[in-house]
mmCIF file of C-alpha atoms in Angstrom:
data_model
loop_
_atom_site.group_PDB
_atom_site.id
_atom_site.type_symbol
_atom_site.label_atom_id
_atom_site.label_comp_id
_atom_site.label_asym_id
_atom_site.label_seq_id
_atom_site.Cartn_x
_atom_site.Cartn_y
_atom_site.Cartn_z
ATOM 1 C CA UNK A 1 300.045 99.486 99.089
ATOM 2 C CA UNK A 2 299.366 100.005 95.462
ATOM 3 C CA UNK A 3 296.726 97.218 95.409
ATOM 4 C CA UNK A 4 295.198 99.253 98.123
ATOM 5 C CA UNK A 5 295.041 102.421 96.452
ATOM 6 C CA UNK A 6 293.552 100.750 93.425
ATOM 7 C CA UNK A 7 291.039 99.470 95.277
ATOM 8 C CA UNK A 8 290.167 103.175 97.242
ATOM 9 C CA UNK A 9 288.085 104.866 94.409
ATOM 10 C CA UNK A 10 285.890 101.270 94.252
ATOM 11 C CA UNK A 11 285.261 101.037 98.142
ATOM 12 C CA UNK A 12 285.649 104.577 99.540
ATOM 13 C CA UNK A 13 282.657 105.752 98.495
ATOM 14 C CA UNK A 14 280.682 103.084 100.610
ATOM 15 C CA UNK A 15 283.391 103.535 103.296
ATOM 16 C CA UNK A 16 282.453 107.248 103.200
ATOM 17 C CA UNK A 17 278.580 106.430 103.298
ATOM 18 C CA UNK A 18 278.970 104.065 105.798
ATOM 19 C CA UNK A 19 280.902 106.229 108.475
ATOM 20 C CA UNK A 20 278.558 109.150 107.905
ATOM 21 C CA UNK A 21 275.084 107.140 108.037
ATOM 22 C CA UNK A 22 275.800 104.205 110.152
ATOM 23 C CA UNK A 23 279.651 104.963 112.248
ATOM 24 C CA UNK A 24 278.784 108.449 113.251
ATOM 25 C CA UNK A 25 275.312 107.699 114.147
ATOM 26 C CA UNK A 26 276.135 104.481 116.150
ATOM 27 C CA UNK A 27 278.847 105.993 117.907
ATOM 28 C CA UNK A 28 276.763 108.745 119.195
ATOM 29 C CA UNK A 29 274.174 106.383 120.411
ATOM 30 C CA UNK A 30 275.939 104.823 122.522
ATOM 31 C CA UNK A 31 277.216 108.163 124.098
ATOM 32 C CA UNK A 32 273.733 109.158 124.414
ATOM 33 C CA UNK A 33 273.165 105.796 126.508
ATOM 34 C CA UNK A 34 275.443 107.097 128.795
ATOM 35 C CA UNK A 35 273.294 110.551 129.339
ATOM 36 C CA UNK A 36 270.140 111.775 130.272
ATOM 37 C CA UNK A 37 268.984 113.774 127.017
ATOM 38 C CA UNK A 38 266.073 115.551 125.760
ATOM 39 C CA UNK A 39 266.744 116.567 122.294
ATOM 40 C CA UNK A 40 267.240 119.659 123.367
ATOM 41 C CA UNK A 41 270.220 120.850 125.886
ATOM 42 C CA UNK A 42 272.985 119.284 126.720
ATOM 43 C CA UNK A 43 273.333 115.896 126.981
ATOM 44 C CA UNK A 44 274.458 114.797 130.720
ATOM 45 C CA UNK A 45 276.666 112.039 131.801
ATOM 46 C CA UNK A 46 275.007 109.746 133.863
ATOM 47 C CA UNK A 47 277.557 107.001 133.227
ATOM 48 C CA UNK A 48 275.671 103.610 133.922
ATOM 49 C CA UNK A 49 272.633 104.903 135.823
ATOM 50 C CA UNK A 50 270.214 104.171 132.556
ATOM 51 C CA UNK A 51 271.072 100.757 132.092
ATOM 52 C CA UNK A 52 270.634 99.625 136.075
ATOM 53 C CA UNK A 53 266.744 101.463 136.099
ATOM 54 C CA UNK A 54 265.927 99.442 132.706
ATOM 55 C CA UNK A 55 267.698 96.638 133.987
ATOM 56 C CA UNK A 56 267.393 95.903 137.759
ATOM 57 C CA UNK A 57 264.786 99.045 139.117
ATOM 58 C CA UNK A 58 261.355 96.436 139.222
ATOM 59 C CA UNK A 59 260.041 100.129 140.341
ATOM 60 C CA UNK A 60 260.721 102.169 137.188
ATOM 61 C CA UNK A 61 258.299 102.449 134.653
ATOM 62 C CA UNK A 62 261.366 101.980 131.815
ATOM 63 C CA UNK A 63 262.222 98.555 133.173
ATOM 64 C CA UNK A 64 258.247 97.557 132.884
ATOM 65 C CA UNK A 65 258.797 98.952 129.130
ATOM 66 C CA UNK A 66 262.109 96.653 128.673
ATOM 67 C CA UNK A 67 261.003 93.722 129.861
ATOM 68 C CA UNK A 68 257.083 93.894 128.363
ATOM 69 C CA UNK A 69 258.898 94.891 124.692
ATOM 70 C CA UNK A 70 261.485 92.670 124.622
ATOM 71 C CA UNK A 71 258.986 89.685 125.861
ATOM 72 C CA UNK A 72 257.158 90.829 123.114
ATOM 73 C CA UNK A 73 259.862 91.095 121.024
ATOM 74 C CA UNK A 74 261.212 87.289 121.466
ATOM 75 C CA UNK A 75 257.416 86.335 120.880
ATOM 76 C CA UNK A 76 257.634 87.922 117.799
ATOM 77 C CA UNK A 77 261.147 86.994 116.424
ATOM 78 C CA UNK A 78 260.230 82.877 117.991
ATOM 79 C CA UNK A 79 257.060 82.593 115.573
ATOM 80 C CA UNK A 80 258.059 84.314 112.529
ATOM 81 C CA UNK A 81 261.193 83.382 112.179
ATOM 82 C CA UNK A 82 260.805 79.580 111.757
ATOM 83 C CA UNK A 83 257.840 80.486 109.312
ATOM 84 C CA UNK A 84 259.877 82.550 106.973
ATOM 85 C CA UNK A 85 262.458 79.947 106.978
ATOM 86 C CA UNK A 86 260.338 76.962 106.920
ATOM 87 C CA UNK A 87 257.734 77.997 104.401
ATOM 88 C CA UNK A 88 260.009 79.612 101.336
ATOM 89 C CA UNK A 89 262.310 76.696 101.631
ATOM 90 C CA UNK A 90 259.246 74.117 101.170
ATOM 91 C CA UNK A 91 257.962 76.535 98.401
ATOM 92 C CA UNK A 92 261.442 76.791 96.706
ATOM 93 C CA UNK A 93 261.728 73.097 96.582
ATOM 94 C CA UNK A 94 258.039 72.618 95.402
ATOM 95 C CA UNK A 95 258.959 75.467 92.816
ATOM 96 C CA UNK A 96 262.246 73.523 91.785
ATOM 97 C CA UNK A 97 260.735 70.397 90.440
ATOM 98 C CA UNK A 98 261.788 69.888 86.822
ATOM 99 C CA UNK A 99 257.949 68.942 86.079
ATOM 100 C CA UNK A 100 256.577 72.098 87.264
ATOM 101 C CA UNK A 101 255.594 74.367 84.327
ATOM 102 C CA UNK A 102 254.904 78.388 85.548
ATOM 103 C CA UNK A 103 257.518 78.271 88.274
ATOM 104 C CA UNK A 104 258.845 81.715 87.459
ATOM 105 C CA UNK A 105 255.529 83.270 87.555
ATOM 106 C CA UNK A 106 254.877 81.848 91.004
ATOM 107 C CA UNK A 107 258.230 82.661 92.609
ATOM 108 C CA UNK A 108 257.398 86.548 91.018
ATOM 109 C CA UNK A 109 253.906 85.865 92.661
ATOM 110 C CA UNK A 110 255.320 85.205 95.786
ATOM 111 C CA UNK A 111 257.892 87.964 95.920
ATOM 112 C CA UNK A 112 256.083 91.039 94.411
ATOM 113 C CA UNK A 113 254.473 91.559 98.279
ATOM 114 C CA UNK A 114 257.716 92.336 99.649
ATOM 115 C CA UNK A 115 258.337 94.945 97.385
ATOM 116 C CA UNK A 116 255.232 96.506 98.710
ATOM 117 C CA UNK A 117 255.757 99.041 101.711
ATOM 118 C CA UNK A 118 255.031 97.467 104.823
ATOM 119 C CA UNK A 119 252.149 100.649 105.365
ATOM 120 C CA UNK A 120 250.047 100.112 102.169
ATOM 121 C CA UNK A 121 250.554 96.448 103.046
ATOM 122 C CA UNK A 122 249.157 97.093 106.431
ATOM 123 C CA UNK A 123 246.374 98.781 105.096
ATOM 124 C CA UNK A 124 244.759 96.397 103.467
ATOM 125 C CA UNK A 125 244.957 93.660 105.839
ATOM 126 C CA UNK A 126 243.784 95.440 107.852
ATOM 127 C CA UNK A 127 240.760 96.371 105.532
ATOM 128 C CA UNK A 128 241.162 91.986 105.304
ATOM 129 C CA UNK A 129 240.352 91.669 109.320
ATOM 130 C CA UNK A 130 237.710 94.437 109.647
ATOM 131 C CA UNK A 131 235.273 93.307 112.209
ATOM 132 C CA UNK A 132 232.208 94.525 110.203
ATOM 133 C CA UNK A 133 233.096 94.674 106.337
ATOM 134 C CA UNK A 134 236.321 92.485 105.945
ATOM 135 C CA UNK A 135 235.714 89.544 103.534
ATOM 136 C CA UNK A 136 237.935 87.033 106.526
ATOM 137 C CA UNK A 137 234.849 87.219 109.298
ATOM 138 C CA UNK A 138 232.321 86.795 106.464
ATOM 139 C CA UNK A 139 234.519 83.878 104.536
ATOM 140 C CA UNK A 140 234.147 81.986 108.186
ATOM 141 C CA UNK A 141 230.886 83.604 109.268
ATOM 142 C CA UNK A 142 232.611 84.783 112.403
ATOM 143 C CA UNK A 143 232.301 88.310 114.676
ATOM 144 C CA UNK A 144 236.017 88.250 115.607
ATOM 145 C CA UNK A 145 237.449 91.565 116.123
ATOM 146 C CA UNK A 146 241.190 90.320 114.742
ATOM 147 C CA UNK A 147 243.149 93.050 115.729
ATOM 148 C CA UNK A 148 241.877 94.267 119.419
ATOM 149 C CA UNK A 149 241.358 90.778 120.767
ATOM 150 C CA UNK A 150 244.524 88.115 121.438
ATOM 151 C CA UNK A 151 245.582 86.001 120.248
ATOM 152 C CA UNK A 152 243.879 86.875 116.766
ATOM 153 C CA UNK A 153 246.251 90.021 117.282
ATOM 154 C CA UNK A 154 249.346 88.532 117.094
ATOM 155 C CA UNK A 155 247.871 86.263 114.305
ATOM 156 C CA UNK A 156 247.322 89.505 112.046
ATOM 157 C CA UNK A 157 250.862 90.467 112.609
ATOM 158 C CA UNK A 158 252.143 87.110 111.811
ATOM 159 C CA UNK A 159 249.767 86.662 108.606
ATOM 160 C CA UNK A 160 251.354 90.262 107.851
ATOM 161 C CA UNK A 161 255.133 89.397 108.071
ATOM 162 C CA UNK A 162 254.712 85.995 106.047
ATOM 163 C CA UNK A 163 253.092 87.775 103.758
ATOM 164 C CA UNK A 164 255.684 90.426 102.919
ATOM 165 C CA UNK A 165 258.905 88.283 103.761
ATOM 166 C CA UNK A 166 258.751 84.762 102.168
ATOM 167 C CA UNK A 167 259.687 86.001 98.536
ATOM 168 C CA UNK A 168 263.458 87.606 99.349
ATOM 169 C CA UNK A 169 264.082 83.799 101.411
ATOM 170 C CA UNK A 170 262.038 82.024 98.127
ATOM 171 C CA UNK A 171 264.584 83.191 95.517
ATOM 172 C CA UNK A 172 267.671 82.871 97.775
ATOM 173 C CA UNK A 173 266.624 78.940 98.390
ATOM 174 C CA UNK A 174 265.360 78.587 94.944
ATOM 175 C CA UNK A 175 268.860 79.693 93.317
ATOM 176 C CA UNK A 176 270.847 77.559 95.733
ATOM 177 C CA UNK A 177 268.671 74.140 95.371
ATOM 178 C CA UNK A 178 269.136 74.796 91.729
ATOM 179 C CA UNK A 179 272.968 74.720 92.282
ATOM 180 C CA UNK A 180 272.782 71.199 94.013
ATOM 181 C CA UNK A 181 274.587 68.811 91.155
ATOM 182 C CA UNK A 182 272.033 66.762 89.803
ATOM 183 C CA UNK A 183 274.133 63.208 90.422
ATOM 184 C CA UNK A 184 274.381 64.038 94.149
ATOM 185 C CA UNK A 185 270.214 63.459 93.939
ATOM 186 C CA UNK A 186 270.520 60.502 91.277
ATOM 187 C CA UNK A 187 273.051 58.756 93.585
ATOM 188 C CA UNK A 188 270.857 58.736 96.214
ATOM 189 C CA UNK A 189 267.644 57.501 93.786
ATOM 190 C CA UNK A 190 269.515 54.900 92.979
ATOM 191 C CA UNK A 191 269.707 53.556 96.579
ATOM 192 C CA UNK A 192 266.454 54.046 97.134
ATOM 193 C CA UNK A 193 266.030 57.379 98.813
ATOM 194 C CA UNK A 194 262.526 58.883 98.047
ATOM 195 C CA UNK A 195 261.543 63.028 97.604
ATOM 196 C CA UNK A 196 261.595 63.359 101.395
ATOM 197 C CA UNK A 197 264.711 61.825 101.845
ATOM 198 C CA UNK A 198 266.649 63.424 99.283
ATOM 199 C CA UNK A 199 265.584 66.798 100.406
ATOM 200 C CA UNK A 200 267.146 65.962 103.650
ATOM 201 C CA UNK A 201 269.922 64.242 103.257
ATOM 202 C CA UNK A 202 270.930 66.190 99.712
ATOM 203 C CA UNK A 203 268.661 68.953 99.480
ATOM 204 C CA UNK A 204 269.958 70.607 103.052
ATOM 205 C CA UNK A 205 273.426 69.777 103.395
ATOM 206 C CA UNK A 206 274.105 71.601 100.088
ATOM 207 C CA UNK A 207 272.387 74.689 100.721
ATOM 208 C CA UNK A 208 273.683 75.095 104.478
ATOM 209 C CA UNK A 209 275.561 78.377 104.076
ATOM 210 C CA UNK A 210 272.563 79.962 101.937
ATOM 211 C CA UNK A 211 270.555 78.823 105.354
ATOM 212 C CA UNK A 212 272.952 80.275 107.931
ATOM 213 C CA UNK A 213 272.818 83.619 105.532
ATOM 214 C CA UNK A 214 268.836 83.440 105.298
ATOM 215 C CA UNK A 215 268.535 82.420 109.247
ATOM 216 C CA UNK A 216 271.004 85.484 110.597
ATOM 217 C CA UNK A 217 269.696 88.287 108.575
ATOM 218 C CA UNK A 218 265.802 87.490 109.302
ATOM 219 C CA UNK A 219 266.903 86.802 113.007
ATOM 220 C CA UNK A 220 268.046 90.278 112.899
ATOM 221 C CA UNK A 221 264.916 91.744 111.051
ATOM 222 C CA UNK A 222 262.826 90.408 113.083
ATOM 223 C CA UNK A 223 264.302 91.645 116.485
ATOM 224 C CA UNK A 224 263.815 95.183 114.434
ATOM 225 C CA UNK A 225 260.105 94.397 114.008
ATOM 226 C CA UNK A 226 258.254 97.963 114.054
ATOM 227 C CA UNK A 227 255.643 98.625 111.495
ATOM 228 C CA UNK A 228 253.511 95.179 111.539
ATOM 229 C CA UNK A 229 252.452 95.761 115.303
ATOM 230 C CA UNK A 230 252.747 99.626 114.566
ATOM 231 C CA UNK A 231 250.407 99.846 111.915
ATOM 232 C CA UNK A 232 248.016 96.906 112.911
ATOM 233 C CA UNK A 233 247.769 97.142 116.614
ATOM 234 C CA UNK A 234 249.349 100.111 117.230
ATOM 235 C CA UNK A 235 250.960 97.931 120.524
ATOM 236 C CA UNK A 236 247.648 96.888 121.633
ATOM 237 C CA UNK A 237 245.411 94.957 123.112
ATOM 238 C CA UNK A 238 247.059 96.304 126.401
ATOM 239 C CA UNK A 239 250.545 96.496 125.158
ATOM 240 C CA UNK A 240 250.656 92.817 124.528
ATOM 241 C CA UNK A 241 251.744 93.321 120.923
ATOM 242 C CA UNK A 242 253.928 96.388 121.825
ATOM 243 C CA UNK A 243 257.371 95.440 120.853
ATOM 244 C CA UNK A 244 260.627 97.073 121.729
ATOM 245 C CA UNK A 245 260.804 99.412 119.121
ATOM 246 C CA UNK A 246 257.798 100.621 119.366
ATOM 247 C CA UNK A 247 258.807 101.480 123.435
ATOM 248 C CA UNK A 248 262.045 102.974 122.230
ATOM 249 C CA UNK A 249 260.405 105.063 119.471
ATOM 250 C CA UNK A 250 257.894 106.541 121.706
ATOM 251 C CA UNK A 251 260.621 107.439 124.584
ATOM 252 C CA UNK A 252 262.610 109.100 122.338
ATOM 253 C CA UNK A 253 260.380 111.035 119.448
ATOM 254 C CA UNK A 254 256.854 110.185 121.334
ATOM 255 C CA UNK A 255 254.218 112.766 122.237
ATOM 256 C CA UNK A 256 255.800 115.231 125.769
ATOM 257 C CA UNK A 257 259.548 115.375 126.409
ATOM 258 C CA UNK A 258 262.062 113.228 125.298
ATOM 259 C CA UNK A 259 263.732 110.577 127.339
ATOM 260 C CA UNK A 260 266.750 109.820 124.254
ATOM 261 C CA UNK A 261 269.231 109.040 126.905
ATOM 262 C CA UNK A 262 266.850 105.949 127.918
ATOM 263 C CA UNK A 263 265.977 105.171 124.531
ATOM 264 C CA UNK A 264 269.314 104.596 123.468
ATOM 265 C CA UNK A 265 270.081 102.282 126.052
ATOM 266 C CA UNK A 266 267.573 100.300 125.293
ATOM 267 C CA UNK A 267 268.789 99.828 122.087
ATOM 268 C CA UNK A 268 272.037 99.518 123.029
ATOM 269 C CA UNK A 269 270.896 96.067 125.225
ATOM 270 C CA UNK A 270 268.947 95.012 122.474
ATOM 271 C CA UNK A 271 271.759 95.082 120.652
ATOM 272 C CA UNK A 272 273.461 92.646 122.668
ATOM 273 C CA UNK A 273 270.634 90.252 122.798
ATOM 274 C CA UNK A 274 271.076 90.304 119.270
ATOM 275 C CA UNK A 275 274.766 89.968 118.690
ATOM 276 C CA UNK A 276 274.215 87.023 121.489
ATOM 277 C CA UNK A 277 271.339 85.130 119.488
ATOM 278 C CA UNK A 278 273.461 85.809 116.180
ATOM 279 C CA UNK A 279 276.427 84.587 117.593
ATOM 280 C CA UNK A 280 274.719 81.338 118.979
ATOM 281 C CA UNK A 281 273.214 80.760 115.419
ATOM 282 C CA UNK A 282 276.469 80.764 114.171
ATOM 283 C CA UNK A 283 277.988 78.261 116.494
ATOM 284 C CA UNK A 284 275.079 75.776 116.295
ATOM 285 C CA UNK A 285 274.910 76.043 112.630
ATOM 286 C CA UNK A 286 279.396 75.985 112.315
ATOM 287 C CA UNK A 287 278.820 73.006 114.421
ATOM 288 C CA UNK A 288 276.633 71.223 112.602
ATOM 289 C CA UNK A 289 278.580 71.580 109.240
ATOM 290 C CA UNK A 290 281.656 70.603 110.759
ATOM 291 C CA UNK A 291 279.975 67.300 112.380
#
């Protein structure tokens, strides 16, 4: 009890912060999932009605929405995420070589775009793809309209999220390969194992829980994807870059009345696609440590 009341004035604070921004809010979602809601009367109890139109009505416009956002949404979260694994771990490990003079001012390189806010960021990649006047078509001597024609749409929006998210990964890998004890890689020099085969069998193994950590957490900011395809696109060509976000943004704070009732639950079942996927990563990965 008393180590408990030593601890209060250290963690309530953040408990406070966290039930008023994040408790409150989520618990009131999923009430409003329940309802049919427009921001302004009453919300009304619908119980389950929402969720079996979005789900199972192949005649409602809001399961069209579902299913063509969270298609997109997989596409989305299936490309990028392997790349902003993938490429800042073979850019930390190119970065750790003892040889390598300047590696700080690379790794700083390589994270100052994710400081950046994803709109200015937008902005100028998109400036990057113009049609007429961006330096990309007249680089390759090209007329490709990048953002209105697939799949050079979802290429911008990939281009865009590499861009922006390698450096947080970079300095998370970069710290934990640094940690690996040096013998562990001498050990296996001396029997012969070359750069490639260290990295795998040394390199990896020691820097599994930094990977779980790096692999959950961009799992789950990617399934939140919204301003890439929202400020490149805007959804489009034809909704084929319109993720679920964007769907559940526009149903509840979009242009006419609002549909919040719907909105939230949609984002209450993308929340359980997520907490599925997460809790499959965690298995495989558990699974593979323990082998």
């Amino acid at each position: 009890m008393r180590r408990a009341l030593r601890a209060a004035p250290f963690i309530g604070p953040h408990l406070v912060l966290f039930a008023v921004f994040g408790l409150l809010p989520g618990v009131y979602g999923l009430y409003i999932g329940f309802t049919r809601w427009n921001l302004l009367g009453d919300p009304q109890f619908v119980g389950l009605d929402n969720f079996h139109e979005i789900l199972f009505d192949t005649e409602s416009v809001f399961h069209d929405q579902f299913v063509n956002g969270l298609v997109n949404t997989l596409i989305f979260v299936a490309v990028s995420v392997p790349l902003l694994i993938v490429i800042p771990l073979l850019l930390a490990a190119g970065l750790s070589r003892k040889d390598l003079k300047g590696a700080g001012f690379f790794q700083g390189v390589f994270y100052i775009p994710g400081l950046i806010s994803v709109s200015a960021g937008a902005i100028a990649w998109v400036l990057m793809f113009n049609r007429e006047l961006g330096p990309l078509n007249n680089l390759l001597g090209t007329d490709i309209s990048f953002i209105t024609t697939q799949p050079w749409a979802w290429l911008t929006i990939f281009v865009l999220t590499v861009w922006a998210g390698i450096g947080g990964n970079l300095v998370i890998y970069r710290s934990a390969i640094s940690a690996v004890p040096r013998e562990l890689h001498e050990a296996a020099q001396i029997d012969g194992a070359g750069t490639v085969r260290r990295f795998l069998s040394v390199t990896l193994p020691s820097i599994r829980f930094p990977l779980l950590y790096t692999m959950v957490l961009t799992t789950v900011g990617s399934f939140n994807v919204f301003g890439q395809p929202m400020m490149l696109t805007k959804g489009g060509p034809n909704s084929s870059t319109k993720v679920l976000m964007m769907n559940i943004r526009d149903l509840a704070f979009g242009t006419g009345a609002s549909i919040a009732g719907m909105a939230a639950a949609m984002s209450m079942l993308l929340g359980v696609v997520l907490m599925l996927i997460s809790a499959v990563q965690f298995s495989v990965m558990h699974r593979g440590i323990r082998g």
